[in-house]
CSV table of C-alpha atoms in Angstrom, one decimal:
chain,number,residue,atom,x,y,z
A,1,MET,CA,-65.4,14.4,-89.2
A,2,ARG,CA,-67.2,12.8,-86.2
A,3,ARG,CA,-67.9,9.4,-87.6
A,4,ARG,CA,-64.2,9.5,-88.6
A,5,THR,CA,-62.7,10.4,-85.2
A,6,ALA,CA,-65.5,7.5,-83.5
A,7,LEU,CA,-64.1,5.0,-85.7
A,8,ARG,CA,-60.7,6.1,-84.9
A,9,ALA,CA,-61.8,5.4,-81.2
A,10,LEU,CA,-63.2,2.2,-81.8
A,11,LEU,CA,-60.5,1.3,-83.3
A,12,ALA,CA,-57.4,2.8,-81.0
A,13,VAL,CA,-60.0,0.7,-78.1
A,14,PRO,CA,-57.0,-1.3,-76.2
A,15,ALA,CA,-58.5,-4.0,-75.0
A,16,GLY,CA,-61.2,-7.1,-75.1
A,17,ALA,CA,-65.3,-7.0,-76.2
A,18,VAL,CA,-65.5,-4.1,-77.7
A,19,ALA,CA,-62.6,-3.9,-79.8
A,20,GLY,CA,-63.1,-7.8,-80.0
A,21,SER,CA,-66.2,-7.5,-81.3
A,22,ALA,CA,-65.2,-5.6,-84.4
A,23,LEU,CA,-62.8,-8.1,-84.9
A,24,LEU,CA,-64.2,-11.8,-84.8
A,25,GLY,CA,-61.5,-13.6,-86.5
A,26,GLY,CA,-58.9,-12.2,-83.3
A,27,PRO,CA,-56.9,-9.3,-83.6
A,28,ALA,CA,-54.3,-9.6,-86.1
A,29,HIS,CA,-50.5,-10.2,-85.5
A,30,ALA,CA,-51.9,-10.9,-82.3
A,31,ALA,CA,-50.1,-13.6,-80.2
A,32,VAL,CA,-51.8,-17.1,-79.7
A,33,ALA,CA,-51.1,-18.9,-77.0
A,34,THR,CA,-53.2,-22.2,-76.7
A,35,ILE,CA,-54.0,-24.3,-73.1
A,36,ASP,CA,-53.9,-27.7,-73.2
A,37,PRO,CA,-56.3,-29.2,-70.8
A,38,ARG,CA,-55.0,-32.6,-70.8
A,39,SER,CA,-51.8,-31.4,-69.7
A,40,ASN,CA,-51.6,-31.7,-65.7
A,41,TRP,CA,-48.7,-29.6,-63.3
A,42,GLY,CA,-49.6,-30.3,-60.1
A,43,THR,CA,-52.8,-30.0,-57.7
A,44,TRP,CA,-51.6,-26.4,-56.7
A,45,GLU,CA,-51.4,-25.7,-52.8
A,46,GLY,CA,-50.6,-22.3,-51.9
A,47,TRP,CA,-48.9,-18.9,-51.9
A,48,GLY,CA,-47.5,-17.9,-48.2
A,49,THR,CA,-44.9,-16.2,-46.9
A,50,SER,CA,-42.1,-16.1,-44.2
A,51,LEU,CA,-42.9,-15.2,-40.5
A,52,ALA,CA,-39.6,-14.2,-39.9
A,53,TRP,CA,-38.3,-11.2,-40.0
A,54,TRP,CA,-41.7,-8.9,-40.6
A,55,ALA,CA,-43.6,-10.3,-38.0
A,56,LYS,CA,-40.9,-10.4,-35.2
A,57,ALA,CA,-41.4,-6.3,-35.8
A,58,PHE,CA,-45.6,-6.4,-36.8
A,59,GLY,CA,-47.0,-10.0,-35.0
A,60,HIS,CA,-49.6,-7.9,-33.0
A,61,ASP,CA,-51.0,-6.0,-36.2
A,62,THR,CA,-54.0,-7.4,-37.9
A,63,THR,CA,-54.2,-5.1,-40.5
A,64,MET,CA,-51.5,-6.7,-41.3
A,65,ALA,CA,-52.7,-10.0,-41.2
A,66,ASP,CA,-55.8,-8.7,-43.2
A,67,LEU,CA,-53.6,-7.7,-46.2
A,68,PHE,CA,-51.7,-11.0,-46.7
A,69,PHE,CA,-54.1,-13.4,-45.3
A,70,THR,CA,-57.5,-12.4,-46.8
A,71,ARG,CA,-59.5,-11.3,-49.8
A,72,ASN,CA,-61.1,-9.3,-47.8
A,73,GLN,CA,-60.9,-5.9,-49.4
A,74,VAL,CA,-59.1,-3.6,-46.0
A,75,ARG,CA,-58.5,-0.3,-45.7
A,76,TYR,CA,-54.8,0.6,-45.6
A,77,ARG,CA,-53.1,4.3,-45.5
A,78,GLY,CA,-56.4,6.0,-46.9
A,79,GLU,CA,-56.9,3.6,-49.6
A,80,ASP,CA,-58.9,0.1,-49.5
A,81,LEU,CA,-56.8,-2.7,-50.8
A,82,PRO,CA,-57.2,-6.1,-52.5
A,83,GLY,CA,-56.0,-8.6,-49.6
A,84,LEU,CA,-54.1,-11.4,-50.8
A,85,GLY,CA,-55.3,-14.7,-49.8
A,86,LEU,CA,-51.7,-16.5,-48.9
A,87,ASN,CA,-52.5,-19.9,-47.0
A,88,ILE,CA,-49.2,-20.5,-46.9
A,89,VAL,CA,-47.1,-19.4,-43.2
A,90,ARG,CA,-43.8,-20.7,-42.6
A,91,TYR,CA,-42.6,-20.6,-39.4
A,92,ASN,CA,-38.8,-19.8,-38.3
A,93,ALA,CA,-37.8,-22.0,-35.0
A,94,GLY,CA,-35.2,-18.9,-33.3
A,95,ALA,CA,-31.9,-19.5,-32.3
A,96,CYS,CA,-31.2,-16.2,-30.1
A,97,THR,CA,-31.8,-15.7,-25.9
A,98,ASP,CA,-30.7,-13.2,-24.1
A,99,ARG,CA,-30.0,-15.8,-20.9
A,100,PRO,CA,-26.4,-17.2,-20.3
A,101,ILE,CA,-25.6,-20.4,-19.7
A,102,GLY,CA,-22.8,-20.5,-16.8
A,103,SER,CA,-20.0,-18.1,-18.2
A,104,ARG,CA,-20.8,-18.4,-22.0
A,105,PRO,CA,-22.9,-15.2,-23.0
A,106,ALA,CA,-26.0,-15.1,-24.8
A,107,PRO,CA,-25.7,-13.8,-28.1
A,108,GLY,CA,-29.6,-11.3,-27.4
A,109,ILE,CA,-32.9,-10.9,-29.3
A,110,GLY,CA,-32.0,-7.1,-29.7
A,111,GLY,CA,-32.6,-6.8,-33.6
A,112,PHE,CA,-35.1,-7.6,-35.7
A,113,LYS,CA,-33.7,-10.5,-37.4
A,114,GLN,CA,-32.6,-12.5,-34.3
A,115,ILE,CA,-34.9,-14.7,-33.4
A,116,GLU,CA,-36.1,-15.7,-30.2
A,117,GLY,CA,-35.4,-19.7,-29.2
A,118,TYR,CA,-37.7,-22.2,-26.9
A,119,GLN,CA,-34.6,-24.0,-25.9
A,120,LEU,CA,-32.8,-22.0,-23.7
A,121,ASP,CA,-29.8,-24.4,-22.8
A,122,TRP,CA,-29.2,-28.1,-23.2
A,123,TYR,CA,-29.9,-29.0,-18.8
A,124,SER,CA,-32.9,-30.6,-20.0
A,125,ALA,CA,-34.9,-32.1,-23.8
A,126,ASP,CA,-38.4,-31.8,-20.9
A,127,PRO,CA,-40.2,-29.2,-23.0
A,128,SER,CA,-42.3,-29.0,-19.3
A,129,SER,CA,-39.3,-27.9,-17.3
A,130,ALA,CA,-37.0,-24.9,-16.8
A,131,SER,CA,-35.0,-25.1,-19.3
A,132,TRP,CA,-37.7,-24.4,-21.9
A,133,ASN,CA,-39.9,-21.4,-22.7
A,134,TRP,CA,-42.9,-21.4,-24.5
A,135,TYR,CA,-43.6,-17.7,-23.9
A,136,ALA,CA,-40.4,-16.8,-26.0
A,137,ASP,CA,-41.2,-15.0,-30.0
A,138,SER,CA,-44.9,-13.7,-28.9
A,139,PHE,CA,-44.9,-11.5,-31.8
A,140,GLN,CA,-44.2,-14.0,-34.9
A,141,ARG,CA,-46.6,-16.7,-33.0
A,142,ASP,CA,-49.0,-14.3,-32.6
A,143,MET,CA,-49.3,-13.2,-36.6
A,144,MET,CA,-49.1,-17.1,-36.9
A,145,TRP,CA,-52.3,-17.3,-34.7
A,146,LEU,CA,-54.2,-14.2,-36.8
A,147,ALA,CA,-53.0,-16.0,-39.8
A,148,ARG,CA,-54.5,-19.3,-39.2
A,149,ASP,CA,-57.5,-17.4,-38.3
A,150,ARG,CA,-57.9,-16.0,-41.3
A,151,GLY,CA,-57.8,-18.6,-43.3
A,152,ALA,CA,-54.2,-20.1,-43.5
A,153,ASN,CA,-54.4,-24.1,-43.6
A,154,THR,CA,-50.8,-24.9,-44.3
A,155,PHE,CA,-48.2,-24.3,-42.1
A,156,GLU,CA,-44.1,-25.0,-42.4
A,157,LEU,CA,-41.7,-25.3,-39.1
A,158,PHE,CA,-38.4,-24.3,-40.4
A,159,SER,CA,-34.7,-23.3,-39.1
A,160,ASN,CA,-32.2,-20.8,-40.1
A,161,SER,CA,-29.7,-21.9,-37.0
A,162,PRO,CA,-29.7,-24.4,-34.5
A,163,MET,CA,-30.0,-22.5,-30.9
A,164,TRP,CA,-26.6,-20.6,-30.1
A,165,TRP,CA,-25.6,-22.5,-27.2
A,166,MET,CA,-25.4,-26.1,-30.0
A,167,THR,CA,-23.0,-23.6,-32.4
A,168,ARG,CA,-18.9,-24.5,-32.5
A,169,ASN,CA,-18.9,-20.7,-31.3
A,170,ASP,CA,-21.8,-19.6,-30.0
A,171,ASP,CA,-22.8,-17.8,-32.9
A,172,PRO,CA,-26.1,-18.9,-34.5
A,173,PHE,CA,-25.0,-15.7,-37.4
A,174,GLY,CA,-22.4,-18.4,-38.1
A,175,ALA,CA,-18.6,-19.5,-38.1
A,176,VAL,CA,-16.3,-17.0,-38.9
A,177,ASP,CA,-15.1,-19.1,-41.6
A,178,GLY,CA,-18.1,-19.9,-43.5
A,179,GLY,CA,-18.1,-23.5,-42.6
A,180,GLU,CA,-19.8,-25.9,-40.5
A,181,ASN,CA,-20.9,-25.0,-36.8
A,182,LEU,CA,-23.1,-27.3,-35.3
A,183,GLN,CA,-21.8,-29.6,-32.4
A,184,ASP,CA,-21.0,-32.6,-33.9
A,185,GLN,CA,-22.5,-34.2,-30.3
A,186,ASN,CA,-25.9,-31.6,-31.4
A,187,TYR,CA,-27.2,-33.1,-34.6
A,188,GLY,CA,-29.9,-34.9,-32.5
A,189,ARG,CA,-30.5,-32.0,-29.8
A,190,HIS,CA,-31.0,-29.9,-33.2
A,191,ALA,CA,-33.4,-32.6,-34.4
A,192,ALA,CA,-35.2,-32.8,-31.1
A,193,TYR,CA,-35.5,-29.0,-30.3
A,194,LEU,CA,-37.5,-29.2,-33.4
A,195,ALA,CA,-40.1,-31.7,-32.8
A,196,THR,CA,-40.6,-30.9,-29.7
A,197,ILE,CA,-41.5,-27.2,-31.4
A,198,ALA,CA,-43.5,-29.4,-33.5
A,199,ARG,CA,-45.4,-31.2,-30.9
A,200,TYR,CA,-45.7,-28.4,-28.4
A,201,ALA,CA,-47.6,-26.7,-31.6
A,202,HIS,CA,-50.0,-29.6,-31.9
A,203,ASP,CA,-50.6,-30.4,-28.3
A,204,HIS,CA,-51.0,-26.5,-27.2
A,205,TRP,CA,-51.2,-24.1,-30.3
A,206,GLY,CA,-54.3,-25.2,-32.0
A,207,VAL,CA,-51.7,-25.2,-35.1
A,208,ASP,CA,-50.1,-28.6,-37.2
A,209,PHE,CA,-47.2,-28.1,-39.1
A,210,THR,CA,-47.6,-29.6,-42.2
A,211,SER,CA,-43.7,-30.2,-42.5
A,212,VAL,CA,-40.5,-28.9,-40.4
A,213,GLN,CA,-37.5,-27.8,-42.3
A,214,PRO,CA,-33.9,-29.0,-40.4
A,215,VAL,CA,-32.0,-26.2,-41.7
A,216,ASN,CA,-32.6,-22.7,-44.0
A,217,GLU,CA,-29.6,-22.5,-46.7
A,218,PRO,CA,-26.8,-25.1,-45.9
A,219,ASP,CA,-24.8,-24.1,-49.2
A,220,GLY,CA,-24.8,-20.5,-47.8
A,221,ALA,CA,-21.4,-19.5,-45.9
A,222,TRP,CA,-22.8,-17.4,-42.9
A,223,GLY,CA,-20.8,-15.9,-40.7
A,224,GLY,CA,-18.3,-15.9,-43.7
A,225,SER,CA,-18.2,-14.8,-47.2
A,226,TRP,CA,-22.2,-14.5,-46.9
A,227,GLY,CA,-22.0,-12.3,-44.1
A,228,HIS,CA,-23.3,-11.9,-40.1
A,229,GLY,CA,-26.1,-10.8,-40.8
A,230,GLN,CA,-28.5,-13.0,-39.7
A,231,GLU,CA,-29.1,-16.3,-38.4
A,232,GLY,CA,-27.6,-19.1,-40.6
A,233,CYS,CA,-25.9,-22.2,-40.5
A,234,HIS,CA,-23.6,-24.1,-43.2
A,235,PHE,CA,-24.0,-27.5,-43.9
A,236,GLU,CA,-22.2,-29.6,-46.4
A,237,ARG,CA,-24.0,-32.7,-48.0
A,238,GLY,CA,-23.6,-35.2,-45.9
A,239,SER,CA,-24.4,-33.0,-42.5
A,240,GLN,CA,-27.5,-32.2,-44.5
A,241,ALA,CA,-28.3,-35.9,-44.9
A,242,ARG,CA,-27.7,-36.3,-41.1
A,243,LEU,CA,-30.3,-33.9,-40.3
A,244,VAL,CA,-33.1,-35.3,-42.4
A,245,ASN,CA,-32.6,-39.2,-41.0
A,246,GLU,CA,-32.1,-37.2,-36.8
A,247,LEU,CA,-35.2,-35.4,-37.8
A,248,ARG,CA,-37.4,-37.8,-39.4
A,249,THR,CA,-36.9,-40.0,-35.7
A,250,GLN,CA,-36.9,-37.3,-34.0
A,251,LEU,CA,-40.2,-36.7,-35.2
A,252,ASP,CA,-41.7,-40.7,-35.4
A,253,GLN,CA,-40.4,-40.5,-31.3
A,254,ARG,CA,-43.3,-37.6,-31.1
A,255,ASP,CA,-45.8,-39.9,-32.7
A,256,LEU,CA,-45.2,-37.4,-35.5
A,257,TRP,CA,-45.1,-39.7,-38.5
A,258,TRP,CA,-47.5,-37.8,-40.7
A,259,MET,CA,-45.6,-34.7,-40.6
A,260,LYS,CA,-43.1,-33.9,-43.5
A,261,VAL,CA,-39.3,-33.5,-43.1
A,262,ALA,CA,-38.4,-31.3,-46.3
A,263,GLY,CA,-35.2,-31.2,-47.9
A,264,MET,CA,-33.3,-29.0,-48.1
A,265,ASP,CA,-34.0,-25.0,-48.5
A,266,ALA,CA,-31.2,-24.5,-51.2
A,267,TRP,CA,-30.2,-21.2,-51.8
A,268,GLY,CA,-30.8,-22.1,-55.9
A,269,TYR,CA,-32.7,-24.9,-57.7
A,270,ASP,CA,-29.1,-26.4,-59.2
A,271,ASP,CA,-28.2,-26.8,-55.8
A,272,ALA,CA,-30.8,-28.2,-54.3
A,273,ARG,CA,-31.1,-30.9,-57.6
A,274,ALA,CA,-27.1,-31.8,-55.8
A,275,THR,CA,-28.3,-32.2,-52.8
A,276,PHE,CA,-30.8,-34.6,-53.1
A,277,GLY,CA,-28.8,-36.4,-55.5
A,278,SER,CA,-26.2,-36.9,-52.8
A,279,PHE,CA,-28.7,-38.7,-50.5
A,280,ASP,CA,-28.5,-41.8,-50.1
A,281,ALA,CA,-31.5,-44.2,-51.2
A,282,GLY,CA,-32.8,-44.2,-47.5
A,283,THR,CA,-32.0,-40.5,-47.0
A,284,ARG,CA,-34.6,-39.7,-50.2
A,285,ALA,CA,-36.8,-41.7,-48.8
A,286,LYS,CA,-36.9,-39.8,-45.8
A,287,VAL,CA,-37.6,-36.4,-47.7
A,288,GLY,CA,-41.8,-35.7,-47.8
A,289,ARG,CA,-41.0,-32.9,-49.9
A,290,ILE,CA,-38.2,-30.6,-51.9
A,291,ASN,CA,-37.7,-28.0,-50.9
A,292,THR,CA,-35.8,-25.1,-53.3
A,293,HIS,CA,-35.5,-21.2,-52.9
A,294,GLY,CA,-35.7,-19.3,-56.0
A,295,TYR,CA,-32.2,-16.7,-55.6
A,296,GLN,CA,-31.1,-18.2,-59.1
A,297,GLY,CA,-33.9,-15.8,-61.1
A,298,LEU,CA,-34.0,-17.0,-64.4
A,299,GLY,CA,-31.2,-19.1,-63.9
A,300,GLY,CA,-30.9,-22.6,-63.0
A,301,ARG,CA,-32.2,-25.9,-64.3
A,302,ARG,CA,-35.5,-25.9,-62.7
A,303,ASP,CA,-36.5,-29.1,-65.2
A,304,LEU,CA,-33.8,-31.5,-64.0
A,305,LEU,CA,-34.6,-30.5,-60.8
A,306,TYR,CA,-38.1,-31.5,-61.3
A,307,GLY,CA,-37.0,-34.9,-63.1
A,308,ALA,CA,-35.5,-35.3,-60.3
A,309,ALA,CA,-38.3,-35.3,-58.0
A,310,GLN,CA,-40.9,-36.9,-60.8
A,311,ALA,CA,-38.2,-39.9,-60.4
A,312,ALA,CA,-38.1,-40.2,-57.0
A,313,GLY,CA,-41.6,-39.5,-56.4
A,314,LYS,CA,-41.3,-36.2,-54.6
A,315,GLY,CA,-43.6,-32.5,-54.7
A,316,ILE,CA,-41.9,-29.3,-54.8
A,317,TRP,CA,-42.5,-25.9,-53.3
A,318,ASN,CA,-40.5,-22.8,-54.0
A,319,THR,CA,-40.2,-21.5,-50.4
A,320,GLU,CA,-38.4,-18.7,-50.4
A,321,TYR,CA,-37.8,-16.0,-53.4
A,322,GLY,CA,-37.2,-12.0,-52.9
A,323,ASP,CA,-36.5,-9.2,-55.0
A,324,GLY,CA,-35.5,-5.3,-54.8
A,325,ASP,CA,-38.2,-4.9,-57.9
A,326,GLY,CA,-40.8,-2.8,-56.5
A,327,SER,CA,-42.8,-2.8,-60.2
A,328,GLY,CA,-43.0,-6.3,-58.9
A,329,MET,CA,-42.4,-7.1,-62.9
A,330,THR,CA,-39.0,-9.5,-62.0
A,331,MET,CA,-40.9,-11.9,-59.3
A,332,SER,CA,-43.9,-12.0,-62.0
A,333,ASP,CA,-41.0,-13.1,-64.3
A,334,VAL,CA,-39.4,-16.2,-61.6
A,335,ILE,CA,-43.2,-17.1,-61.0
A,336,ASN,CA,-44.5,-17.8,-64.5
A,337,CYS,CA,-41.0,-19.8,-65.2
A,338,ASP,CA,-41.3,-21.8,-62.2
A,339,LEU,CA,-44.8,-22.8,-63.0
A,340,ARG,CA,-44.1,-23.7,-66.6
A,341,TRP,CA,-40.4,-25.6,-65.8
A,342,LEU,CA,-39.7,-26.5,-61.8
A,343,HIS,CA,-43.9,-26.9,-61.3
A,344,PRO,CA,-43.9,-26.5,-57.7
A,345,THR,CA,-47.1,-26.6,-55.9
A,346,GLY,CA,-46.4,-24.1,-53.3
A,347,TRP,CA,-44.9,-20.7,-54.0
A,348,VAL,CA,-43.2,-18.4,-51.3
A,349,TYR,CA,-42.1,-15.0,-51.2
A,350,TRP,CA,-39.7,-14.0,-48.5
A,351,GLN,CA,-40.3,-10.7,-46.9
A,352,VAL,CA,-44.0,-9.4,-48.0
A,353,VAL,CA,-43.0,-6.4,-45.7
A,354,ASP,CA,-39.5,-5.3,-45.8
A,355,GLY,CA,-37.7,-1.9,-46.8
A,356,TRP,CA,-35.8,-3.2,-49.9
A,357,TRP,CA,-38.3,-7.0,-50.9
A,358,GLY,CA,-41.1,-5.5,-49.5
A,359,MET,CA,-44.9,-6.4,-50.8
A,360,VAL,CA,-45.7,-3.0,-48.4
A,361,GLY,CA,-42.6,-1.1,-47.3
A,362,ILE,CA,-41.3,0.0,-43.9
A,363,ASP,CA,-40.9,3.5,-42.5
A,364,GLY,CA,-37.8,3.7,-40.3
A,365,PHE,CA,-36.8,0.7,-41.5
A,366,GLY,CA,-34.1,-1.1,-39.1
A,367,GLN,CA,-35.3,1.5,-36.2
A,368,PRO,CA,-37.1,1.4,-32.9
A,369,GLY,CA,-40.9,2.3,-34.2
A,370,MET,CA,-40.4,1.5,-37.1
A,371,THR,CA,-44.0,0.7,-39.1
A,372,PRO,CA,-45.5,-0.2,-42.4
A,373,GLY,CA,-45.0,1.7,-45.0
A,374,ALA,CA,-46.1,2.3,-48.7
A,375,VAL,CA,-47.3,-0.4,-51.0
A,376,ALA,CA,-45.6,-1.2,-53.6
A,377,THR,CA,-46.8,-1.9,-57.2
A,378,LYS,CA,-45.4,-5.8,-56.6
A,379,TYR,CA,-48.8,-5.6,-54.1
A,380,PHE,CA,-50.9,-5.9,-57.4
A,381,VAL,CA,-48.8,-8.2,-59.4
A,382,MET,CA,-49.1,-11.0,-56.5
A,383,ALA,CA,-52.6,-10.5,-56.7
A,384,GLN,CA,-53.5,-11.1,-60.0
A,385,TYR,CA,-51.5,-14.7,-59.1
A,386,SER,CA,-52.7,-15.1,-55.4
A,387,ARG,CA,-56.3,-14.0,-55.5
A,388,HIS,CA,-57.1,-16.3,-58.2
A,389,ILE,CA,-55.2,-19.1,-59.1
A,390,ARG,CA,-56.6,-21.2,-55.2
A,391,PRO,CA,-55.6,-24.6,-54.0
A,392,GLY,CA,-57.0,-27.6,-55.5
A,393,MET,CA,-56.7,-25.7,-58.9
A,394,ARG,CA,-54.3,-28.2,-61.6
A,395,ILE,CA,-51.9,-26.1,-63.2
A,396,LEU,CA,-52.0,-26.3,-67.2
A,397,ASP,CA,-49.6,-26.1,-69.6
A,398,SER,CA,-50.6,-22.3,-71.0
A,399,GLY,CA,-48.6,-22.9,-73.9
A,400,ASP,CA,-46.7,-19.8,-73.4
A,401,PRO,CA,-43.8,-18.9,-71.3
A,402,ASN,CA,-45.0,-16.1,-69.8
A,403,THR,CA,-49.0,-17.0,-69.2
A,404,VAL,CA,-49.7,-19.3,-65.9
A,405,ALA,CA,-53.2,-21.3,-66.5
A,406,ALA,CA,-54.8,-23.3,-63.8
A,407,TYR,CA,-58.4,-25.1,-63.9
A,408,ASP,CA,-60.7,-24.8,-60.9
A,409,ALA,CA,-62.7,-28.2,-61.0
A,410,ALA,CA,-65.1,-27.0,-58.5
A,411,ARG,CA,-66.4,-24.0,-59.9
A,412,ARG,CA,-65.8,-25.0,-63.8
A,413,THR,CA,-63.8,-22.1,-64.3
A,414,LEU,CA,-60.3,-21.3,-66.4
A,415,VAL,CA,-58.1,-19.0,-64.6
A,416,ILE,CA,-55.2,-17.1,-66.6
A,417,VAL,CA,-52.3,-14.8,-65.4
A,418,ALA,CA,-50.3,-13.2,-68.0
A,419,THR,CA,-47.2,-10.8,-68.2
A,420,ASN,CA,-46.1,-8.3,-71.0
A,421,HIS,CA,-42.8,-6.9,-70.6
A,422,GLY,CA,-42.4,-5.3,-73.6
A,423,ALA,CA,-44.4,-2.6,-76.3
A,424,GLY,CA,-48.0,-2.8,-76.3
A,425,GLN,CA,-49.7,-6.1,-78.1
A,426,TRP,CA,-52.7,-8.0,-78.2
A,427,LEU,CA,-52.5,-11.1,-76.4
A,428,ASP,CA,-55.1,-14.5,-77.7
A,429,TYR,CA,-56.3,-17.3,-76.2
A,430,ASP,CA,-57.2,-19.9,-78.1
A,431,LEU,CA,-59.4,-22.7,-76.1
A,432,SER,CA,-60.2,-24.9,-78.4
A,433,ARG,CA,-58.7,-27.9,-77.0
A,434,PHE,CA,-61.0,-27.9,-74.0
A,435,THR,CA,-64.8,-30.3,-74.3
A,436,ARG,CA,-66.4,-27.4,-73.4
A,437,PRO,CA,-64.3,-23.6,-74.0
A,438,GLY,CA,-67.1,-21.9,-72.5
A,439,SER,CA,-70.5,-20.1,-73.5
A,440,ASP,CA,-69.8,-17.4,-76.6
A,441,GLY,CA,-70.9,-14.1,-75.8
A,442,ALA,CA,-70.2,-14.6,-72.0
A,443,LEU,CA,-68.0,-12.2,-70.5
A,444,VAL,CA,-64.6,-12.9,-69.2
A,445,GLY,CA,-63.9,-11.4,-66.4
A,446,ARG,CA,-60.4,-9.1,-66.4
A,447,TRP,CA,-58.0,-7.3,-63.6
A,448,CYS,CA,-55.1,-5.7,-64.9
A,449,THR,CA,-52.2,-3.9,-63.4
A,450,ASN,CA,-49.6,-2.1,-65.4
A,451,THR,CA,-46.5,-1.2,-63.4
A,452,ASP,CA,-45.9,2.0,-65.1
A,453,GLY,CA,-48.9,3.1,-63.4
A,454,GLY,CA,-52.5,3.2,-63.7
A,455,ASP,CA,-54.7,0.1,-63.4
A,456,ARG,CA,-53.6,-1.7,-59.9
A,457,TYR,CA,-55.5,-4.7,-59.9
A,458,THR,CA,-58.3,-2.8,-61.5
A,459,TYR,CA,-61.6,-4.9,-62.6
A,460,HIS,CA,-62.9,-4.7,-65.8
A,461,ALA,CA,-65.9,-5.9,-67.4
A,462,ASP,CA,-64.8,-5.8,-71.3
A,463,THR,CA,-63.7,-9.0,-72.9
A,464,THR,CA,-66.3,-11.7,-74.3
A,465,LEU,CA,-65.2,-15.1,-75.2
A,466,HIS,CA,-65.7,-15.5,-79.0
A,467,GLY,CA,-66.7,-19.2,-79.6
A,468,SER,CA,-63.6,-20.8,-77.9
A,469,ARG,CA,-61.4,-17.6,-78.4
A,470,PHE,CA,-60.7,-14.3,-76.4
A,471,TRP,CA,-58.2,-11.9,-77.0
A,472,SER,CA,-57.2,-8.5,-74.9
A,473,TRP,CA,-54.6,-5.6,-75.6
A,474,PHE,CA,-52.1,-5.4,-72.9
A,475,ASP,CA,-49.9,-2.3,-72.4
A,476,PRO,CA,-46.1,-2.3,-71.4
A,477,ARG,CA,-45.2,-4.2,-68.6
A,478,THR,CA,-48.4,-4.8,-67.3
A,479,VAL,CA,-50.0,-8.3,-65.5
A,480,GLN,CA,-53.8,-9.6,-66.3
A,481,THR,CA,-55.4,-12.0,-64.7
A,482,PHE,CA,-58.8,-13.4,-66.8
A,483,GLU,CA,-61.2,-16.1,-65.7
A,484,VAL,CA,-63.4,-18.2,-68.1
A,485,SER,CA,-67.0,-19.6,-66.8
A,486,ASN,CA,-68.5,-22.5,-67.6
A,487,VAL,CA,-65.2,-24.1,-68.6
A,488,ASP,CA,-64.9,-28.2,-68.8
A,489,LEU,CA,-61.6,-29.7,-69.3
């Protein structure tokens, strides 16, 4: 009886080397994914977050900076958490002030979704004049510095709305009808505002923006059907083209020719493709990178947007995604779909700290004195990707829609991140196409997050390479990361 019990226990072991050693040909009925080392879906630039709005509330919080911008073990609420190692930071140039201009009342800067702008009025474009306040927005700027000092190395400046006094109705939250709201004479002024911030950051903040995005989700009906809860401004496609050209001119005039104009932060993939396709050849040439948001979820023709970008010689970032699924499974779906079909080289989560979207919640959300709250399982799902797929890696075709593969040439390491949505199953990875698929019998590092409870980015030393293959058991709703050493393409 004891021997039978032991045998049943061995056959029930749900992972890696122990069970795998008894199954040298691989487990029966396992799903097999064959990684293609000849593929190249781009060189990874990084994972990131936007600082608006959470950094306005928590911009001085060094623990938050450690959690998101290092890969250290960080003590938070009585436990040690794995830092996510985000390296892309999107800094929002605000549109609000609390200083009126003559009889025109300012919108104020009370709510945490109102970001304080630097240019107080239209009297002077000189950044050293009284028309500018470079002490504004200290919390968001401080978090940018904390991120930089912890290793973040890629920064983008973006705008949700032009300064309130540039708009037609003095409202940076949008037009009542959801239509265009920037005064016609202020297109150049808005572009100059962003270019002046970029130059000032270079000269005084120790930050060089890689790119500048002139407007966020211009396809949105801000102030109209999209609501009046945050800064936003609608632009038709022709107006977006005008902004691209104006911003390129203003950056060049400030000797920032090397700084990209990103376009155009559309809400979803299809609108990003349609907008870029509407630009004339001269405008497309001035777009340094195509930015899209991922709010179409698993919908939208990512492949067509990628094709358009490839034809024009442009890279792609998904610069904003968020959802209210605290498990992280929805986010994992979108990441996997993006990397397989869109092929971005950067991926940015919108609100890493939030009462609904966040990887870290907020206690007293929206109230004075609110504080960072509990950590969602989504945080640990992001760790499966961001701690392992690092800048400089080459993204490969994994052979499976639920799997992402990346190769680190410097470390000769293959990284695989895989998601299982349904019933528990074995997943089998075939590396036979690699020149060197690792060392037979070598340990394959395994990290696991089970979104239904249990493992939260837990390391397991139980998976072994058998020739050019390895396999692992996946519980339902589980994300796992594997690192295979001594691999040559």
